[in-house]
Amino acid sequence: MKRLGTVLIVLGALLLLALLVWYLPAQWMQSRLEARLHGLRLDQVGGTLWEGHAGQVLTTDGRNLGRLEWQLSRRALWGDTRFSAGLEGPQLSFHGDMHQLDKQRAEWSQVHLRGDIASLGLHTEWLGGGLHGQLNIEIAHVLLQGRWPLELDGSARWSDAAAGALALGEIQLQAQGRAGVIQGELQDGGNGPLQLNGQLGLSPLGWRYSVNAKPRGANPALQRWLLGLGRAGADGAVQIKGSGGLAKAAGDKKA
């Protein structure tokens, strides 16, 4: 009888522990999420660890980006971490699914980001004016090691693009990545004020971009702005180039 009583006590304790884990409050996830959000703070947190929400996602200056909801698969208890998150706000929305493959690698899929580019806090002084317009990013698949993309399949569209008072139209980017090397192609939307095409490359060793751009039709203000970024070629297109890291060092040796 004593042995039976002990077994029942152990089973009861295990059941109680399972129930506690099953219904852990969302606050258990809060610190872990904030550590990955680069200074953003969660407020009005509720729900459970597995299905939770934050009524506000606040920036360091107190701006509310919107409401965050997440789902964490209970398979994480057995080491298989699968996580989905969605943020909805007046100027920014995001959704993505993550699968943690191991301590170093995480795979994201079905990532959608839409936002007012001015609200993203990009450093754009070198472009001669604040950026405006809507940014839409679609990433079908990205494999990260740490914060670096080993594989990438995605696109971006900057619509109603403007730099200061200069309208640029639409700018599109297609990006592919394999073995840690990212290649991208830039082009305009086909009928806006700015005509451009270009390529960019990014790897752990460096980065490089090369873009040819010119106004579509007579636009002296836009031409002057472009000449502040690069040099005009024989065809009138302004060549905008840049590089850094070992990519720049290699270019300097060739020069």
mmCIF file of C-alpha atoms in Angstrom:
data_model
loop_
_atom_site.group_PDB
_atom_site.id
_atom_site.type_symbol
_atom_site.label_atom_id
_atom_site.label_comp_id
_atom_site.label_asym_id
_atom_site.label_seq_id
_atom_site.Cartn_x
_atom_site.Cartn_y
_atom_site.Cartn_z
ATOM 1 C CA MET A 1 0.000 0.000 0.000
ATOM 2 C CA LYS A 2 2.825 2.381 0.804
ATOM 3 C CA ARG A 3 4.360 1.695 -2.613
ATOM 4 C CA LEU A 4 1.010 2.372 -4.311
ATOM 5 C CA GLY A 5 0.624 5.597 -2.342
ATOM 6 C CA THR A 6 4.101 6.717 -3.407
ATOM 7 C CA VAL A 7 3.350 5.966 -7.067
ATOM 8 C CA LEU A 8 0.104 7.934 -6.866
ATOM 9 C CA ILE A 9 1.873 10.904 -5.272
ATOM 10 C CA VAL A 10 4.557 10.870 -7.987
ATOM 11 C CA LEU A 11 1.950 10.607 -10.753
ATOM 12 C CA GLY A 12 -0.052 13.432 -9.203
ATOM 13 C CA ALA A 13 3.048 15.618 -8.965
ATOM 14 C CA LEU A 14 3.911 14.881 -12.589
ATOM 15 C CA LEU A 15 0.366 15.687 -13.687
ATOM 16 C CA LEU A 16 0.424 18.954 -11.752
ATOM 17 C CA LEU A 17 3.783 19.841 -13.293
ATOM 18 C CA ALA A 18 2.461 19.050 -16.785
ATOM 19 C CA LEU A 19 -0.567 21.281 -16.218
ATOM 20 C CA LEU A 20 1.632 24.121 -14.970
ATOM 21 C CA VAL A 21 3.899 23.850 -18.030
ATOM 22 C CA TRP A 22 0.891 23.551 -20.356
ATOM 23 C CA TYR A 23 -0.587 26.807 -19.075
ATOM 24 C CA LEU A 24 2.536 28.847 -18.356
ATOM 25 C CA PRO A 25 1.720 32.576 -18.562
ATOM 26 C CA ALA A 26 2.873 34.655 -21.518
ATOM 27 C CA GLN A 27 5.168 36.701 -19.248
ATOM 28 C CA TRP A 28 7.581 33.745 -19.352
ATOM 29 C CA MET A 29 8.166 34.561 -23.029
ATOM 30 C CA GLN A 30 8.414 38.338 -22.595
ATOM 31 C CA SER A 31 12.087 38.662 -21.645
ATOM 32 C CA ARG A 32 13.186 36.208 -24.339
ATOM 33 C CA LEU A 33 11.282 38.099 -27.037
ATOM 34 C CA GLU A 34 12.521 41.502 -25.878
ATOM 35 C CA ALA A 35 16.110 40.225 -26.017
ATOM 36 C CA ARG A 36 15.610 39.516 -29.739
ATOM 37 C CA LEU A 37 13.771 42.768 -30.554
ATOM 38 C CA HIS A 38 16.772 45.118 -30.339
ATOM 39 C CA GLY A 39 15.471 47.571 -27.749
ATOM 40 C CA LEU A 40 11.739 47.199 -28.362
ATOM 41 C CA ARG A 41 9.589 46.659 -25.260
ATOM 42 C CA LEU A 42 6.416 44.615 -24.849
ATOM 43 C CA ASP A 43 3.505 45.982 -22.846
ATOM 44 C CA GLN A 44 0.063 44.635 -21.905
ATOM 45 C CA VAL A 45 1.296 41.035 -22.209
ATOM 46 C CA GLY A 46 -1.329 38.300 -21.850
ATOM 47 C CA GLY A 47 -2.280 34.773 -22.815
ATOM 48 C CA THR A 48 0.005 31.803 -22.349
ATOM 49 C CA LEU A 49 3.566 30.968 -23.228
ATOM 50 C CA TRP A 50 2.208 28.949 -26.164
ATOM 51 C CA GLU A 51 -0.391 31.430 -27.441
ATOM 52 C CA GLY A 52 0.291 34.929 -26.227
ATOM 53 C CA HIS A 53 -0.013 38.553 -27.160
ATOM 54 C CA ALA A 54 1.294 42.004 -26.323
ATOM 55 C CA GLY A 55 -1.177 44.841 -26.682
ATOM 56 C CA GLN A 56 1.663 47.259 -27.446
ATOM 57 C CA VAL A 57 5.158 46.945 -28.897
ATOM 58 C CA LEU A 58 6.972 50.115 -27.859
ATOM 59 C CA THR A 59 10.118 51.684 -29.303
ATOM 60 C CA THR A 60 12.776 53.273 -27.108
ATOM 61 C CA ASP A 61 11.125 56.670 -27.616
ATOM 62 C CA GLY A 62 7.701 55.344 -26.637
ATOM 63 C CA ARG A 63 6.076 54.943 -30.067
ATOM 64 C CA ASN A 64 3.545 52.112 -30.290
ATOM 65 C CA LEU A 65 4.243 49.920 -33.337
ATOM 66 C CA GLY A 66 1.131 47.806 -32.865
ATOM 67 C CA ARG A 67 -0.206 44.588 -31.370
ATOM 68 C CA LEU A 68 1.908 41.424 -31.330
ATOM 69 C CA GLU A 69 0.538 37.885 -31.284
ATOM 70 C CA TRP A 70 2.588 34.693 -31.192
ATOM 71 C CA GLN A 71 2.256 30.933 -31.172
ATOM 72 C CA LEU A 72 4.897 28.545 -29.842
ATOM 73 C CA SER A 73 4.464 24.865 -30.617
ATOM 74 C CA ARG A 74 4.433 22.631 -27.553
ATOM 75 C CA ARG A 75 6.836 20.417 -29.482
ATOM 76 C CA ALA A 76 9.439 22.800 -28.041
ATOM 77 C CA LEU A 77 9.218 20.700 -24.874
ATOM 78 C CA TRP A 78 10.929 17.932 -26.876
ATOM 79 C CA GLY A 79 13.503 20.212 -28.475
ATOM 80 C CA ASP A 80 11.625 20.995 -31.710
ATOM 81 C CA THR A 81 11.056 24.758 -31.545
ATOM 82 C CA ARG A 82 8.518 26.154 -34.009
ATOM 83 C CA PHE A 83 7.359 29.720 -33.570
ATOM 84 C CA SER A 84 4.990 32.084 -35.422
ATOM 85 C CA ALA A 85 4.599 35.802 -34.813
ATOM 86 C CA GLY A 86 2.430 38.559 -36.208
ATOM 87 C CA LEU A 87 2.545 42.315 -35.611
ATOM 88 C CA GLU A 88 -0.209 44.663 -36.756
ATOM 89 C CA GLY A 89 0.016 48.423 -36.444
ATOM 90 C CA PRO A 90 -0.979 51.570 -38.318
ATOM 91 C CA GLN A 91 2.449 51.974 -39.949
ATOM 92 C CA LEU A 92 3.918 48.471 -39.750
ATOM 93 C CA SER A 93 2.793 44.876 -40.130
ATOM 94 C CA PHE A 94 4.821 41.671 -39.955
ATOM 95 C CA HIS A 95 4.226 37.931 -40.022
ATOM 96 C CA GLY A 96 6.667 35.044 -40.109
ATOM 97 C CA ASP A 97 7.153 31.399 -39.163
ATOM 98 C CA MET A 98 10.380 30.206 -37.551
ATOM 99 C CA HIS A 99 11.848 26.735 -37.047
ATOM 100 C CA GLN A 100 14.908 26.545 -34.787
ATOM 101 C CA LEU A 101 17.100 23.857 -36.360
ATOM 102 C CA ASP A 102 19.867 23.956 -33.744
ATOM 103 C CA LYS A 103 21.592 26.448 -31.438
ATOM 104 C CA GLN A 104 23.122 28.352 -34.349
ATOM 105 C CA ARG A 105 20.635 27.991 -37.219
ATOM 106 C CA ALA A 106 17.039 29.139 -37.586
ATOM 107 C CA GLU A 107 14.831 28.857 -40.645
ATOM 108 C CA TRP A 108 12.184 31.515 -41.355
ATOM 109 C CA SER A 109 9.458 31.102 -43.963
ATOM 110 C CA GLN A 110 6.418 32.996 -45.240
ATOM 111 C CA VAL A 111 7.798 36.288 -43.957
ATOM 112 C CA HIS A 112 5.743 39.353 -44.868
ATOM 113 C CA LEU A 113 6.719 42.877 -43.870
ATOM 114 C CA ARG A 114 4.811 46.007 -44.834
ATOM 115 C CA GLY A 115 5.614 49.415 -43.476
ATOM 116 C CA ASP A 116 5.998 53.135 -43.949
ATOM 117 C CA ILE A 117 9.695 53.396 -44.787
ATOM 118 C CA ALA A 118 10.012 56.653 -42.828
ATOM 119 C CA SER A 119 8.974 54.804 -39.659
ATOM 120 C CA LEU A 120 11.768 52.222 -39.946
ATOM 121 C CA GLY A 121 14.446 54.631 -38.694
ATOM 122 C CA LEU A 122 16.860 54.122 -41.623
ATOM 123 C CA HIS A 123 19.970 56.319 -41.734
ATOM 124 C CA THR A 124 19.551 58.134 -45.061
ATOM 125 C CA GLU A 125 21.510 61.370 -44.718
ATOM 126 C CA TRP A 126 23.806 60.320 -47.575
ATOM 127 C CA LEU A 127 20.798 60.322 -49.913
ATOM 128 C CA GLY A 128 20.247 64.020 -49.292
ATOM 129 C CA GLY A 129 16.797 63.765 -47.731
ATOM 130 C CA GLY A 130 14.413 61.624 -45.739
ATOM 131 C CA LEU A 131 12.923 58.616 -47.511
ATOM 132 C CA HIS A 132 9.176 58.216 -47.980
ATOM 133 C CA GLY A 133 6.865 55.559 -49.354
ATOM 134 C CA GLN A 134 5.695 52.049 -48.577
ATOM 135 C CA LEU A 135 8.071 49.106 -48.243
ATOM 136 C CA ASN A 136 6.804 45.576 -48.873
ATOM 137 C CA ILE A 137 9.131 42.620 -48.242
ATOM 138 C CA GLU A 138 8.239 39.022 -49.070
ATOM 139 C CA ILE A 139 10.639 36.250 -48.008
ATOM 140 C CA ALA A 140 9.639 32.732 -48.952
ATOM 141 C CA HIS A 141 12.640 31.215 -47.189
ATOM 142 C CA VAL A 142 15.684 32.380 -45.264
ATOM 143 C CA LEU A 143 18.136 30.235 -43.304
ATOM 144 C CA LEU A 144 20.013 32.194 -40.654
ATOM 145 C CA GLN A 145 23.180 31.253 -38.853
ATOM 146 C CA GLY A 146 23.330 33.714 -35.995
ATOM 147 C CA ARG A 147 22.095 36.818 -37.815
ATOM 148 C CA TRP A 148 23.634 36.004 -41.197
ATOM 149 C CA PRO A 149 21.535 34.542 -44.067
ATOM 150 C CA LEU A 150 23.087 31.349 -45.410
ATOM 151 C CA GLU A 151 20.169 30.917 -47.833
ATOM 152 C CA LEU A 152 17.635 33.465 -49.035
ATOM 153 C CA ASP A 153 14.762 33.684 -51.466
ATOM 154 C CA GLY A 154 12.946 36.993 -51.272
ATOM 155 C CA SER A 155 11.858 40.239 -52.865
ATOM 156 C CA ALA A 156 11.158 43.825 -51.874
ATOM 157 C CA ARG A 157 9.089 46.599 -53.406
ATOM 158 C CA TRP A 158 9.387 50.260 -52.478
ATOM 159 C CA SER A 159 6.257 51.958 -53.827
ATOM 160 C CA ASP A 160 5.509 55.692 -53.961
ATOM 161 C CA ALA A 161 9.225 56.090 -53.314
ATOM 162 C CA ALA A 162 10.569 59.568 -52.622
ATOM 163 C CA ALA A 163 13.756 61.134 -51.296
ATOM 164 C CA GLY A 164 12.839 64.423 -49.690
ATOM 165 C CA ALA A 165 10.580 66.196 -52.201
ATOM 166 C CA LEU A 166 11.827 64.119 -55.166
ATOM 167 C CA ALA A 167 9.443 61.446 -56.421
ATOM 168 C CA LEU A 168 11.210 58.248 -57.542
ATOM 169 C CA GLY A 169 8.291 55.989 -58.447
ATOM 170 C CA GLU A 170 8.658 52.289 -57.645
ATOM 171 C CA ILE A 171 11.888 50.399 -56.944
ATOM 172 C CA GLN A 172 12.034 46.609 -56.898
ATOM 173 C CA LEU A 173 14.611 44.156 -55.558
ATOM 174 C CA GLN A 174 14.914 40.411 -56.147
ATOM 175 C CA ALA A 175 17.395 38.636 -53.858
ATOM 176 C CA GLN A 176 18.763 35.102 -53.812
ATOM 177 C CA GLY A 177 21.310 33.641 -51.423
ATOM 178 C CA ARG A 178 23.299 30.427 -51.349
ATOM 179 C CA ALA A 179 26.186 29.385 -49.095
ATOM 180 C CA GLY A 180 26.136 32.744 -47.328
ATOM 181 C CA VAL A 181 26.480 34.836 -50.508
ATOM 182 C CA ILE A 182 23.561 37.128 -51.403
ATOM 183 C CA GLN A 183 22.989 38.362 -54.955
ATOM 184 C CA GLY A 184 20.369 40.972 -55.756
ATOM 185 C CA GLU A 185 18.931 42.692 -58.820
ATOM 186 C CA LEU A 186 17.435 46.192 -58.705
ATOM 187 C CA GLN A 187 15.041 47.699 -61.207
ATOM 188 C CA ASP A 188 12.357 50.344 -61.400
ATOM 189 C CA GLY A 189 8.633 49.701 -61.810
ATOM 190 C CA GLY A 190 8.666 50.586 -65.514
ATOM 191 C CA ASN A 191 6.818 53.899 -65.687
ATOM 192 C CA GLY A 192 7.967 56.132 -62.825
ATOM 193 C CA PRO A 193 10.197 59.238 -62.848
ATOM 194 C CA LEU A 194 13.344 57.172 -62.189
ATOM 195 C CA GLN A 195 14.747 54.570 -64.564
ATOM 196 C CA LEU A 196 17.306 52.246 -62.991
ATOM 197 C CA ASN A 197 18.852 48.812 -63.036
ATOM 198 C CA GLY A 198 21.626 47.387 -60.932
ATOM 199 C CA GLN A 199 23.172 44.543 -59.018
ATOM 200 C CA LEU A 200 24.349 44.085 -55.482
ATOM 201 C CA GLY A 201 26.342 41.432 -53.685
ATOM 202 C CA LEU A 202 26.717 40.707 -49.998
ATOM 203 C CA SER A 203 28.797 38.139 -48.146
ATOM 204 C CA PRO A 204 30.598 37.850 -44.791
ATOM 205 C CA LEU A 205 33.701 39.151 -46.578
ATOM 206 C CA GLY A 206 32.204 42.353 -47.937
ATOM 207 C CA TRP A 207 29.569 44.060 -50.019
ATOM 208 C CA ARG A 208 29.308 45.730 -53.403
ATOM 209 C CA TYR A 209 26.633 47.477 -55.465
ATOM 210 C CA SER A 210 26.527 48.942 -58.957
ATOM 211 C CA VAL A 211 23.485 50.841 -60.250
ATOM 212 C CA ASN A 212 22.792 52.779 -63.457
ATOM 213 C CA ALA A 213 20.082 55.410 -63.048
ATOM 214 C CA LYS A 214 18.611 58.305 -65.025
ATOM 215 C CA PRO A 215 15.371 60.267 -65.179
ATOM 216 C CA ARG A 216 12.610 58.916 -67.375
ATOM 217 C CA GLY A 217 12.057 62.055 -69.423
ATOM 218 C CA ALA A 218 13.192 65.585 -68.653
ATOM 219 C CA ASN A 219 13.647 66.061 -64.912
ATOM 220 C CA PRO A 220 16.520 68.427 -64.047
ATOM 221 C CA ALA A 221 15.989 68.222 -60.282
ATOM 222 C CA LEU A 222 16.184 64.435 -60.315
ATOM 223 C CA GLN A 223 19.254 64.506 -62.576
ATOM 224 C CA ARG A 224 21.052 66.884 -60.195
ATOM 225 C CA TRP A 225 20.197 64.608 -57.262
ATOM 226 C CA LEU A 226 21.549 61.564 -59.092
ATOM 227 C CA LEU A 227 24.781 63.394 -59.954
ATOM 228 C CA GLY A 228 25.281 63.894 -56.227
ATOM 229 C CA LEU A 229 25.419 60.098 -55.885
ATOM 230 C CA GLY A 230 27.634 59.133 -58.838
ATOM 231 C CA ARG A 231 29.070 60.006 -62.240
ATOM 232 C CA ALA A 232 27.267 60.307 -65.561
ATOM 233 C CA GLY A 233 28.298 57.908 -68.324
ATOM 234 C CA ALA A 234 28.353 58.470 -72.066
ATOM 235 C CA ASP A 235 24.668 57.522 -72.338
ATOM 236 C CA GLY A 236 23.665 60.040 -69.669
ATOM 237 C CA ALA A 237 22.968 57.422 -67.036
ATOM 238 C CA VAL A 238 24.537 58.066 -63.645
ATOM 239 C CA GLN A 239 26.694 55.202 -62.391
ATOM 240 C CA ILE A 240 26.319 54.711 -58.634
ATOM 241 C CA LYS A 241 28.836 52.306 -57.152
ATOM 242 C CA GLY A 242 30.074 51.321 -53.738
ATOM 243 C CA SER A 243 31.848 48.505 -51.933
ATOM 244 C CA GLY A 244 33.237 47.586 -48.547
ATOM 245 C CA GLY A 245 35.206 44.905 -46.748
ATOM 246 C CA LEU A 246 37.387 42.610 -48.827
ATOM 247 C CA ALA A 247 35.200 43.376 -51.842
ATOM 248 C CA LYS A 248 36.463 46.968 -51.697
ATOM 249 C CA ALA A 249 40.048 45.866 -51.144
ATOM 250 C CA ALA A 250 39.880 43.666 -54.240
ATOM 251 C CA GLY A 251 38.456 46.552 -56.276
ATOM 252 C CA ASP A 252 41.172 48.916 -55.063
ATOM 253 C CA LYS A 253 43.909 46.469 -56.171
ATOM 254 C CA LYS A 254 42.366 46.184 -59.649
ATOM 255 C CA ALA A 255 42.224 49.966 -59.905
#
